Amino acid sequence: SSLLLRRAAFWLFRLLHLLFVPMLVMAALHYPKLVWALLPPALNYAADLVLRARSQARAGAAVSRASYNAGGDFATVVVRLSATAALPGAGQFVLLGAPSVLGCAVDPHPFSVAWVDAAAREASVVVKATASAGGWTRRFCDAVQAGRVVPGTPLTWLGPYGSLQVPL
């Protein structure tokens, strides 16, 4: 299923979606009338990219503190957000990336926000390590465990998106 692919190799899932854009361009070159059908979603996608860049610029996200739990094999990262960032609610998801730790700036992953402290402008995200040795979450948890994710480490922070649909 697509969920299995997304969990096993998120980068592959993302790459296939990015390769879809050149395929649409080639299709439009072969059938020019297709441009009119592709124009509305292309404009919507362009607007989304602009809003994501604005969200990232306003977030000013950096690690406040990070800890690793060996028993549960997960890392908890508390992210400090700037005064201009949109605060997420618990249950919303964000795209979180750690280019200075993992070395890949275009590889943010989606995570649900576990807890928000509005007064301190901090949001907690729990990252569960996957079984694959080279996976993003495994590498991130290993970096937290090794002490490479320190306070002040800049993060990619896009969102928040969605809302919690289950009444608590």
Short mmCIF file of C-alpha atoms in Angstrom, two decimals:
data_model
loop_
_atom_site.label_atom_id
_atom_site.label_comp_id
_atom_site.label_asym_id
_atom_site.label_seq_id
_atom_site.Cartn_x
_atom_site.Cartn_y
_atom_site.Cartn_z
CA SER A 1 0.00 0.00 0.00
CA SER A 2 1.03 3.63 -0.32
CA LEU A 3 1.28 3.99 3.47
CA LEU A 4 3.85 1.18 3.59
CA LEU A 5 5.90 2.88 0.85
CA ARG A 6 5.69 6.24 2.63
CA ARG A 7 6.91 4.76 5.91
CA ALA A 8 9.61 2.53 4.42
CA ALA A 9 11.14 5.11 2.08
CA PHE A 10 9.74 8.59 2.46
CA TRP A 11 12.47 10.04 0.23
CA LEU A 12 11.41 7.69 -2.58
CA PHE A 13 7.78 8.71 -2.14
CA ARG A 14 8.82 12.37 -2.30
CA LEU A 15 11.10 11.86 -5.31
CA LEU A 16 8.34 10.15 -7.31
CA HIS A 17 6.04 13.08 -6.61
CA LEU A 18 8.71 15.59 -7.66
CA LEU A 19 9.36 13.64 -10.89
CA PHE A 20 5.68 13.94 -11.72
CA VAL A 21 6.18 17.66 -12.53
CA PRO A 22 8.63 17.09 -15.43
CA MET A 23 6.31 14.37 -16.74
CA LEU A 24 3.44 16.89 -16.86
CA VAL A 25 5.67 19.40 -18.67
CA MET A 26 6.56 16.77 -21.28
CA ALA A 27 2.88 15.86 -21.67
CA ALA A 28 2.02 19.53 -22.22
CA LEU A 29 4.77 19.83 -24.85
CA HIS A 30 3.22 16.91 -26.73
CA TYR A 31 -0.35 18.12 -26.33
CA PRO A 32 -0.42 21.94 -25.97
CA LYS A 33 -4.12 22.13 -25.04
CA LEU A 34 -3.21 20.33 -21.81
CA VAL A 35 -1.62 23.59 -20.57
CA TRP A 36 -5.09 25.06 -19.93
CA ALA A 37 -6.03 22.08 -17.77
CA LEU A 38 -2.74 22.25 -15.86
CA LEU A 39 -2.72 26.02 -15.30
CA PRO A 40 -5.07 26.17 -12.24
CA PRO A 41 -3.25 23.45 -10.26
CA ALA A 42 0.14 24.90 -11.28
CA LEU A 43 -0.87 28.32 -9.93
CA ASN A 44 -2.15 26.67 -6.75
CA TYR A 45 1.16 24.81 -6.35
CA ALA A 46 3.13 28.04 -6.91
CA ALA A 47 1.06 29.80 -4.25
CA ASP A 48 1.69 26.89 -1.88
CA LEU A 49 5.46 27.15 -2.42
CA VAL A 50 5.37 30.89 -1.66
CA LEU A 51 3.35 30.31 1.52
CA ARG A 52 5.72 27.52 2.63
CA ALA A 53 8.75 29.77 2.13
CA ARG A 54 6.99 32.50 4.14
CA SER A 55 6.13 30.00 6.89
CA GLN A 56 9.73 28.80 7.10
CA ALA A 57 11.10 32.34 7.19
CA ARG A 58 8.68 33.38 9.95
CA ALA A 59 9.20 30.26 12.08
CA GLY A 60 12.81 30.84 13.10
CA ALA A 61 12.74 27.29 14.50
CA ALA A 62 15.58 26.06 16.64
CA VAL A 63 16.04 23.26 19.14
CA SER A 64 15.33 24.31 22.71
CA ARG A 65 16.18 20.88 24.12
CA ALA A 66 16.32 17.30 22.90
CA SER A 67 16.38 13.99 24.71
CA TYR A 68 16.56 10.35 23.72
CA ASN A 69 14.63 7.52 25.38
CA ALA A 70 16.47 4.23 24.84
CA GLY A 71 13.64 2.11 26.26
CA GLY A 72 11.13 3.39 23.73
CA ASP A 73 13.72 4.16 21.02
CA PHE A 74 12.41 7.67 20.39
CA ALA A 75 13.63 11.24 20.65
CA THR A 76 11.68 14.16 22.04
CA VAL A 77 12.59 17.50 20.52
CA VAL A 78 11.32 20.76 21.96
CA VAL A 79 11.36 23.41 19.24
CA ARG A 80 11.50 27.12 20.07
CA LEU A 81 9.57 29.28 17.59
CA SER A 82 9.97 32.98 16.89
CA ALA A 83 7.39 35.55 17.93
CA THR A 84 6.15 35.80 14.32
CA ALA A 85 5.64 32.05 13.83
CA ALA A 86 2.18 30.52 13.70
CA LEU A 87 1.84 28.34 16.79
CA PRO A 88 0.57 24.86 16.05
CA GLY A 89 -2.04 23.10 18.12
CA ALA A 90 -1.56 19.64 19.57
CA GLY A 91 -2.44 17.08 16.91
CA GLN A 92 -1.53 19.30 13.96
CA PHE A 93 1.40 18.21 11.89
CA VAL A 94 4.52 20.02 10.80
CA LEU A 95 7.30 19.24 8.37
CA LEU A 96 10.48 18.98 10.41
CA GLY A 97 13.97 18.82 8.99
CA ALA A 98 17.48 19.00 10.43
CA PRO A 99 19.84 19.94 7.59
CA SER A 100 22.73 20.90 9.88
CA VAL A 101 22.52 17.50 11.61
CA LEU A 102 21.56 15.15 8.79
CA GLY A 103 23.06 17.09 5.89
CA CYS A 104 20.01 17.19 3.62
CA ALA A 105 18.12 20.48 3.40
CA VAL A 106 15.35 19.14 1.14
CA ASP A 107 14.36 16.20 3.30
CA PRO A 108 11.84 17.41 5.90
CA HIS A 109 9.51 14.77 7.35
CA PRO A 110 5.95 15.12 8.65
CA PHE A 111 5.39 14.80 12.39
CA SER A 112 2.45 15.43 14.66
CA VAL A 113 2.89 18.05 17.35
CA ALA A 114 2.70 16.34 20.74
CA TRP A 115 2.50 19.39 23.00
CA VAL A 116 2.51 23.17 22.71
CA ASP A 117 3.55 25.68 25.37
CA ALA A 118 2.11 28.94 24.02
CA ALA A 119 3.65 31.09 26.76
CA ALA A 120 7.18 29.85 26.03
CA ARG A 121 6.49 29.61 22.26
CA GLU A 122 7.70 26.01 22.22
CA ALA A 123 6.31 22.89 20.55
CA SER A 124 7.28 19.30 21.34
CA VAL A 125 7.68 16.69 18.62
CA VAL A 126 8.30 13.01 19.30
CA VAL A 127 10.39 11.20 16.68
CA LYS A 128 10.16 7.38 16.82
CA ALA A 129 13.14 5.63 15.25
CA THR A 130 12.26 3.19 12.49
CA ALA A 131 13.83 -0.19 12.07
CA SER A 132 15.76 0.72 8.90
CA ALA A 133 19.37 1.60 9.70
CA GLY A 134 19.70 4.41 7.15
CA GLY A 135 16.23 5.87 7.63
CA TRP A 136 15.68 9.54 8.45
CA THR A 137 14.11 8.94 11.86
CA ARG A 138 16.82 6.43 12.82
CA ARG A 139 19.58 8.87 11.85
CA PHE A 140 17.84 11.71 13.68
CA CYS A 141 17.42 9.65 16.88
CA ASP A 142 21.06 8.55 16.66
CA ALA A 143 22.09 12.21 16.34
CA VAL A 144 20.05 13.13 19.44
CA GLN A 145 21.52 10.19 21.36
CA ALA A 146 25.06 11.20 20.33
CA GLY A 147 24.46 14.78 21.47
CA ARG A 148 24.67 16.37 18.01
CA VAL A 149 21.20 17.96 18.35
CA VAL A 150 21.98 20.75 20.81
CA PRO A 151 20.05 23.86 21.87
CA GLY A 152 20.16 26.42 19.09
CA THR A 153 20.40 23.84 16.27
CA PRO A 154 18.38 25.35 13.39
CA LEU A 155 15.50 23.28 12.05
CA THR A 156 13.32 23.34 8.98
CA TRP A 157 9.77 23.99 10.23
CA LEU A 158 6.88 24.14 7.78
CA GLY A 159 3.31 24.32 8.96
CA PRO A 160 1.20 23.87 10.96
CA TYR A 161 -1.19 21.86 8.80
CA GLY A 162 -4.48 20.14 9.57
CA SER A 163 -6.28 19.89 12.85
CA LEU A 164 -7.12 17.22 15.34
CA GLN A 165 -10.38 15.57 14.28
CA VAL A 166 -10.87 13.36 17.34
CA PRO A 167 -12.50 15.06 20.33
CA LEU A 168 -10.42 14.64 23.48
#
